[in-house]
CSV table of C-alpha atoms in Angstrom, one decimal:
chain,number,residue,atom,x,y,z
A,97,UNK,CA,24.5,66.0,54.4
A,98,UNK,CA,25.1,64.3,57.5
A,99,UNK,CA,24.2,66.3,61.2
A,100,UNK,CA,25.9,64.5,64.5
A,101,UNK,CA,23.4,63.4,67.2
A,102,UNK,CA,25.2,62.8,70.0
A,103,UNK,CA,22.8,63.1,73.4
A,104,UNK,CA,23.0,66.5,75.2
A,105,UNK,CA,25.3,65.8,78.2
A,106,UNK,CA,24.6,67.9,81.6
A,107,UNK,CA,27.0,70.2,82.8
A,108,UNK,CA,29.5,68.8,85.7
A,109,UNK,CA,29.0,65.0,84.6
A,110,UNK,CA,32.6,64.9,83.6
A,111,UNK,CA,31.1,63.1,80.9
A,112,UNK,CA,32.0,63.5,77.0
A,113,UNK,CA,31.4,62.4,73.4
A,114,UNK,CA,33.9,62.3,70.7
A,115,UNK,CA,33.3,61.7,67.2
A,116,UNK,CA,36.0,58.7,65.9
A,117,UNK,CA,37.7,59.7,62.0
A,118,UNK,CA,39.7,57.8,60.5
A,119,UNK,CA,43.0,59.1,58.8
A,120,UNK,CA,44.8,55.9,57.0
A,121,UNK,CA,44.2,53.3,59.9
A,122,UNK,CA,44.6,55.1,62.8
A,123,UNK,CA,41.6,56.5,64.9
A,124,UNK,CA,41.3,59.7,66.2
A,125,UNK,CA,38.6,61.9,68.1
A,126,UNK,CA,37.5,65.2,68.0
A,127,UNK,CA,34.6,66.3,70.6
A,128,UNK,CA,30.9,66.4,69.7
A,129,UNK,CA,30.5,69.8,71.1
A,130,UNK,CA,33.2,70.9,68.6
A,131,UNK,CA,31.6,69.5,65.2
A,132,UNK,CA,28.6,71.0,63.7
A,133,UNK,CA,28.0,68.7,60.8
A,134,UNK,CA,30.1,66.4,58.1
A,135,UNK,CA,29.7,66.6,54.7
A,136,UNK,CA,30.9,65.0,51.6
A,137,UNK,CA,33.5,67.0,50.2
A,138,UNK,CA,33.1,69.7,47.6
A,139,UNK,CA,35.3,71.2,44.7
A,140,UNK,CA,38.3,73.8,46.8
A,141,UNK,CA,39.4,77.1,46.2
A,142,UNK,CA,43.1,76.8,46.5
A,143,UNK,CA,45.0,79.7,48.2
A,144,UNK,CA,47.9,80.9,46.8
A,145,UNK,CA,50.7,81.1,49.6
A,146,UNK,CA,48.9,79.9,52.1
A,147,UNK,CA,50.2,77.7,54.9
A,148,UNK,CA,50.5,74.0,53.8
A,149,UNK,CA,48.0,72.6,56.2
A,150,UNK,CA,45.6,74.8,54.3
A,151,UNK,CA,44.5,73.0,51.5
A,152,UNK,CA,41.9,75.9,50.7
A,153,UNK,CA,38.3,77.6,51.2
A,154,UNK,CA,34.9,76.5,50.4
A,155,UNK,CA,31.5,78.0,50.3
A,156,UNK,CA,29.3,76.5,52.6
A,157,UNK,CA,25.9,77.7,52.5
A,158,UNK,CA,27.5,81.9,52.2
A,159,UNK,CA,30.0,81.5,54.9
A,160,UNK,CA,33.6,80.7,53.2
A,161,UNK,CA,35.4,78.6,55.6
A,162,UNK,CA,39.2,77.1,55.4
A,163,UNK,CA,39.7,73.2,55.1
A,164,UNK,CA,42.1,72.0,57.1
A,165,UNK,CA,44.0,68.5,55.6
A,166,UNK,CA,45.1,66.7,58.4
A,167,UNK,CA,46.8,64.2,56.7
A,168,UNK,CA,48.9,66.9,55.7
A,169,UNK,CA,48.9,68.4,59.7
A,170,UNK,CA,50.2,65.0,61.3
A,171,UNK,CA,52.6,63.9,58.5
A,172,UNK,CA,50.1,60.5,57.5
A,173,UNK,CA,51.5,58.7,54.3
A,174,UNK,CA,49.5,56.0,54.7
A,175,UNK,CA,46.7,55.5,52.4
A,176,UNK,CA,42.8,55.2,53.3
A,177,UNK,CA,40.7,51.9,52.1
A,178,UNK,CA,37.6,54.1,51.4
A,179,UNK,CA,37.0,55.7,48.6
A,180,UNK,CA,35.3,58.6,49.8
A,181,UNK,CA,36.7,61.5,52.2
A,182,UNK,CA,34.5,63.4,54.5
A,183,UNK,CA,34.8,67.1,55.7
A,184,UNK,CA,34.0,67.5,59.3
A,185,UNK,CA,32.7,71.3,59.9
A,186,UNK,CA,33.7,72.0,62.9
A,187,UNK,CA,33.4,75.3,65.4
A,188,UNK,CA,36.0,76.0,68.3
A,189,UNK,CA,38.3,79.3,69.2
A,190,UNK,CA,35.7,81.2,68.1
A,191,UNK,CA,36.2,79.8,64.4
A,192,UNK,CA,34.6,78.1,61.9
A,193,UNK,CA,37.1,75.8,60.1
A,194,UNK,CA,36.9,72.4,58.1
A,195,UNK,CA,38.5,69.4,58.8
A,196,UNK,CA,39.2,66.3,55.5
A,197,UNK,CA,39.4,63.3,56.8
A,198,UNK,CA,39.6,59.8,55.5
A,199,UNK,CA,36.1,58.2,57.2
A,200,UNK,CA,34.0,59.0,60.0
A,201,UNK,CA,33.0,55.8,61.8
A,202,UNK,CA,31.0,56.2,65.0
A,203,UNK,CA,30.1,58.9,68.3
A,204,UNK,CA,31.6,57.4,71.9
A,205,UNK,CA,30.3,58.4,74.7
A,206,UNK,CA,32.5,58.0,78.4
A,207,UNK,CA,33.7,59.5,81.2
A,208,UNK,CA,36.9,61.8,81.7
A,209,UNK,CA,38.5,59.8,84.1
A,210,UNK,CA,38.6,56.7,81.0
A,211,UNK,CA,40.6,59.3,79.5
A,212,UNK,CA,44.5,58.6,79.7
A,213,UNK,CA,47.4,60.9,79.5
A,214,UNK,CA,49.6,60.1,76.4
A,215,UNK,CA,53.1,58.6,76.7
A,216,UNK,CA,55.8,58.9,74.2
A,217,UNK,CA,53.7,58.2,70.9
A,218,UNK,CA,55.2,57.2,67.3
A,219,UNK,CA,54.7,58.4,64.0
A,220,UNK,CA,55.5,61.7,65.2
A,221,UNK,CA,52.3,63.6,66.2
A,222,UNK,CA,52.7,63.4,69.9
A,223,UNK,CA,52.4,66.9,69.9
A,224,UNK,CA,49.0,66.9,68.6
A,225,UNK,CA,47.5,64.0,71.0
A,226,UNK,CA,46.0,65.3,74.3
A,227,UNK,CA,44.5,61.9,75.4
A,228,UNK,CA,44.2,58.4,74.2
A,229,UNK,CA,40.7,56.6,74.9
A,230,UNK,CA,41.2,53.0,75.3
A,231,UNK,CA,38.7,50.5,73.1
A,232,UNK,CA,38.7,46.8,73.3
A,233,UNK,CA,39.9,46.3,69.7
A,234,UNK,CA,41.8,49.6,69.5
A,235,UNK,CA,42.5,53.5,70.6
A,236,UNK,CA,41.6,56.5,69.9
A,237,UNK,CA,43.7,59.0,70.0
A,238,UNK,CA,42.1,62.7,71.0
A,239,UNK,CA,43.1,65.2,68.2
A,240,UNK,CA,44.6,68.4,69.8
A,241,UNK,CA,43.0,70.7,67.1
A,242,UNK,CA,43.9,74.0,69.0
A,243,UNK,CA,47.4,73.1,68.1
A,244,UNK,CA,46.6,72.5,65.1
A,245,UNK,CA,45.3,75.8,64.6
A,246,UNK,CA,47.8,77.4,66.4
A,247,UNK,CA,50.4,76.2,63.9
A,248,UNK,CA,48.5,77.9,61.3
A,249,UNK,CA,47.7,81.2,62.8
A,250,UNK,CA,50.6,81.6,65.9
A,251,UNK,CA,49.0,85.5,66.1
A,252,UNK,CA,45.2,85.2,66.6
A,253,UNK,CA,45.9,87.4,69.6
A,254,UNK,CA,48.0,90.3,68.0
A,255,UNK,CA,47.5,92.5,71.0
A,256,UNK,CA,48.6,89.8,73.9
A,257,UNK,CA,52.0,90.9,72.9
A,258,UNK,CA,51.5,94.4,74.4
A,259,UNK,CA,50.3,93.1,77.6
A,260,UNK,CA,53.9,94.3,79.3
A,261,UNK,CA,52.8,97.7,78.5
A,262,UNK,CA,50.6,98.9,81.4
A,263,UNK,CA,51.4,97.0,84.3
A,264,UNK,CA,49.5,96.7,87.8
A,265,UNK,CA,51.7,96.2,90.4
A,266,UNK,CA,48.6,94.8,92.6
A,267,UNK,CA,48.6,91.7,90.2
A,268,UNK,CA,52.0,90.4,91.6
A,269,UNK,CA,50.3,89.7,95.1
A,270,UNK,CA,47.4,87.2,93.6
A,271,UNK,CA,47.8,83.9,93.6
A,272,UNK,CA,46.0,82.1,90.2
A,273,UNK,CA,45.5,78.2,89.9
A,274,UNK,CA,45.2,77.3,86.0
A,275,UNK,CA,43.9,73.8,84.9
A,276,UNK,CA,45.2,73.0,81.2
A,277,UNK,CA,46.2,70.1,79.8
A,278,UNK,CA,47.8,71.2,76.6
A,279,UNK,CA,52.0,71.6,77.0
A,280,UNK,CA,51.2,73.9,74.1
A,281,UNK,CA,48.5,76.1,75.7
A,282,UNK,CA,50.2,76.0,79.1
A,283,UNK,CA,53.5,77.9,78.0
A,284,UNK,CA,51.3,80.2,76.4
A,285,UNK,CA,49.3,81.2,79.7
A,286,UNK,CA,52.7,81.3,81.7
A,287,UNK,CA,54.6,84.2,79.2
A,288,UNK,CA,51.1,85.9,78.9
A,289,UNK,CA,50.6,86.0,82.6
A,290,UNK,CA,54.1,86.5,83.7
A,291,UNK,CA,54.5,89.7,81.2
A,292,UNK,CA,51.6,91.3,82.4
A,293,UNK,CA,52.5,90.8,85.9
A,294,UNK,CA,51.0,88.2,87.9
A,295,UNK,CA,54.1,86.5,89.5
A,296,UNK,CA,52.0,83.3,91.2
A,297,UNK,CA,50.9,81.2,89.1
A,298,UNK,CA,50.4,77.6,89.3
A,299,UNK,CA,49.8,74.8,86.8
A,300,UNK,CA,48.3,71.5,86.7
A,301,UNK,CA,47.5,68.9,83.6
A,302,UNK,CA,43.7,68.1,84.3
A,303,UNK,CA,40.7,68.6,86.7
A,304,UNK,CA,41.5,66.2,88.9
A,305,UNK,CA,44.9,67.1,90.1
A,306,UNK,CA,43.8,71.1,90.4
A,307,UNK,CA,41.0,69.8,92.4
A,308,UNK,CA,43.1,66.7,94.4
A,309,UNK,CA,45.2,70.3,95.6
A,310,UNK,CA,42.2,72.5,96.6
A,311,UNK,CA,40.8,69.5,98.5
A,312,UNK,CA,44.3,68.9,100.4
A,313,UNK,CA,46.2,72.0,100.4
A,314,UNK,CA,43.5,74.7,100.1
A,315,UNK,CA,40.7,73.4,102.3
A,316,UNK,CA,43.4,72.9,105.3
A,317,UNK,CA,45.0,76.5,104.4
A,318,UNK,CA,48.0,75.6,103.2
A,319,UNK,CA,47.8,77.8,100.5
A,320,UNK,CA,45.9,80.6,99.5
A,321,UNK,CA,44.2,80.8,96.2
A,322,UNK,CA,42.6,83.9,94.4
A,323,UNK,CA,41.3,82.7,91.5
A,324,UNK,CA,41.1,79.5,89.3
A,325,UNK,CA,41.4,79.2,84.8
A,326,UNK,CA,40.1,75.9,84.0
A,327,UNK,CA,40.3,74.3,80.2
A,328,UNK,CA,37.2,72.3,79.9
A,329,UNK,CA,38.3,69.6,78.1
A,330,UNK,CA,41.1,67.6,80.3
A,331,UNK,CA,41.6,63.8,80.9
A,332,UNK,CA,40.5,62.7,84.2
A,333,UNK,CA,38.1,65.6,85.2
A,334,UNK,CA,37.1,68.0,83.0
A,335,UNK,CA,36.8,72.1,83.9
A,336,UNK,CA,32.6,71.9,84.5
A,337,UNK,CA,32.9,69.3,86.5
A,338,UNK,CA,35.6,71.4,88.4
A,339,UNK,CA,33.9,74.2,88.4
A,340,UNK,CA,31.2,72.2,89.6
A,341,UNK,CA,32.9,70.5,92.6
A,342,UNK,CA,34.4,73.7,93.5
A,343,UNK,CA,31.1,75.7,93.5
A,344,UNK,CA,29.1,73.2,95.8
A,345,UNK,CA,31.9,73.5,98.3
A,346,UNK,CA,31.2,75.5,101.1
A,347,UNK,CA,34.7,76.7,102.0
A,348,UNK,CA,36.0,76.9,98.3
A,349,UNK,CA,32.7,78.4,96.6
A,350,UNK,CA,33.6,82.0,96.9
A,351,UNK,CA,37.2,81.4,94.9
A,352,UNK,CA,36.1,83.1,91.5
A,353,UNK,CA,36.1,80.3,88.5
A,354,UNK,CA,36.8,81.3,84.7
A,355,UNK,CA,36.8,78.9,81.9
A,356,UNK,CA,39.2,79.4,79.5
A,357,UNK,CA,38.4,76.9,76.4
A,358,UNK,CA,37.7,76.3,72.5
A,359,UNK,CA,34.3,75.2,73.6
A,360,UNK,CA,32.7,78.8,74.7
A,361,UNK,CA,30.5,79.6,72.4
A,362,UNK,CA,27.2,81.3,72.3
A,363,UNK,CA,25.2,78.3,72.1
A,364,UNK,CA,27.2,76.5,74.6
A,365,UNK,CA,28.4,79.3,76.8
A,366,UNK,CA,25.0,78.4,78.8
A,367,UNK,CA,26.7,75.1,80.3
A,368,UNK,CA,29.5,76.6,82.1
A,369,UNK,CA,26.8,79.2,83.7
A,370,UNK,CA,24.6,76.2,84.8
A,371,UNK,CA,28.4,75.1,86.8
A,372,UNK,CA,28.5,78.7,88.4
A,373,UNK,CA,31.1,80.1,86.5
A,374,UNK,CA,32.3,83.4,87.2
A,375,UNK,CA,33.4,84.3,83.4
A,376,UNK,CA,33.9,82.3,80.4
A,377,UNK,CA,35.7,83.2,77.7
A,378,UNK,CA,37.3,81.1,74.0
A,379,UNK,CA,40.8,80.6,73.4
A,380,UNK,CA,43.1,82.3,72.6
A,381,UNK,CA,42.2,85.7,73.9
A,382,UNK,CA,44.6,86.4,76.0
A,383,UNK,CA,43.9,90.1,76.3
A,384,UNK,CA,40.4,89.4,77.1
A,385,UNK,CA,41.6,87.1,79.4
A,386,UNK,CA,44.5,89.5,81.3
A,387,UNK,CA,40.6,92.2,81.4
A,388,UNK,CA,38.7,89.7,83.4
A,389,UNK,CA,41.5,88.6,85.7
A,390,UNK,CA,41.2,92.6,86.9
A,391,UNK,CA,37.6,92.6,87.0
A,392,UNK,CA,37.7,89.3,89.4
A,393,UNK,CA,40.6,89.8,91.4
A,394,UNK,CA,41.3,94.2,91.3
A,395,UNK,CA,37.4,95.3,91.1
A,396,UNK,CA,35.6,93.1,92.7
């Protein structure tokens, strides 16, 4: 059995590591915060009916977990040149789920702002790509495994779709800034937030644009903001490092901050606190998520 190692990063570096795996010859990355350990792969459990990404369930020391085949997920035909797979056991949206990949090679360690915005990609799994990290000999591209998971289970949030239901007129008047890089993630937020009432809302792809506006159209009261939903993982800046920024600025500290991301969990939840975050709270609970917009912009 094989544990990652990866150096505890502060919060609000805007730094990052991401494990590189190999499927065929393409690299991709997942981050470190996201993987618990990798292990050689065991005899599966095949599930009748189940979606096709699933390839199964395993026991792993009494917790059963899905593997996830990602060859499968991003349509790869090409074949590996080792002989051995590895599962990745990885944690995120509140889940515990394995990955099979082809190899595992190495852990990088950089800084958001190395992290580039994908073009147009081939082989068809653009979709599934939310940055591409530049190495002198190759790149690695950063595996968008909430859309992944998405694809397999569209209704982790059964309630969200009830959100319509008991409306509060005083959430048309607030205006909400949400940082999110994912296409995927982003049309969620908007038919969430729109159905439940909240009529301003306004988008941008990473840390550093949301936090380019506060600087030049908040600070010089352009534009009011109420309230700010940052991802934490984002090319250019990620959301503690936002946070961050934000909360050390004296005109834009009191603007409540939640982080909306795969990442929270109960060993890592102490990070975004250390950024002075106002909540935190794992994708995809959008419900949840509608609650503490209330508590930070109706109660408060």
């Amino acid at each position: 059995m094989e544990k990652t190692s990866g150096i505890l990063l502060d919060s609000g570096t805007n730094e990052v590591e991401f494990l590189e795996f190999l499927i065929g010859s393409t690299s991709f990355g997942i981050n470190v915060l996201k993987v618990r350990e990798i292990i050689k792969p065991v005899a599966v459990t095949k599930i009748p009916h189940s979606h096709r990404n699933v390839e199964g369930i395993m026991d792993l020391r009494g917790e059963v977990l899905p593997i996830i085949n990602l060859r499968t997920a991003l349509n790869i035909e090409e074949k590996s040149e080792f002989l051995e797979e590895k599962f990745i056991v990885t944690e995120f949206n509140g889940m515990k789920v394995i990955l099979r990949v082809d190899h595992v090679t190495q852990i990088h360690r950089l800084s958001w702002a190395e992290m580039e915005k994908p073009a147009s990609l081939q082989h068809g799994f653009e979709d599934h790509i939310t940055g591409i990290i530049k190495q002198p000999s190759q790149m690695i591209l950063l595996l968008d495994v909430e859309k992944i998971m998405f694809d397999i289970y569209p209704n982790l949030d059964k309630e969200a779709s009830r959100l319509h239901e008991n409306l509060n007129p005083a959430r048309s008047e607030k205006r909400i800034m949400i940082a999110e890089d994912s296409p995927m993630l982003r049309k969620l937020l908007e038919e969430t937030l729109l159905g439940a009432g909240f009529e301003h809302i306004q988008f941008f792809e990473n840390g550093k644009s949301a936090w380019d506006f506060m600087e030049t159209v908040v600070k010089n009261g352009e534009q009011n903001v109420d309230l700010l939903i940052t991802d934490i993982e984002m090319p250019q800046m990620d959301g503690h490092h936002l946070t961050k920024k934000i909360k050390e600025d004296g005109f834009l500290s009191k603007i409540p901050v939640i982080i909306f991301s795969s990442l929270i969990t109960d060993h890592l939840r102490h990070k975004g606190e250390q950024v002075g975050a106002n909540a935190q709270i794992s994708k995809p609970q959008l419900t949840k998520l509608v609650e503490l917009l209330d508590e930070q912009l109706l109660i408060n």
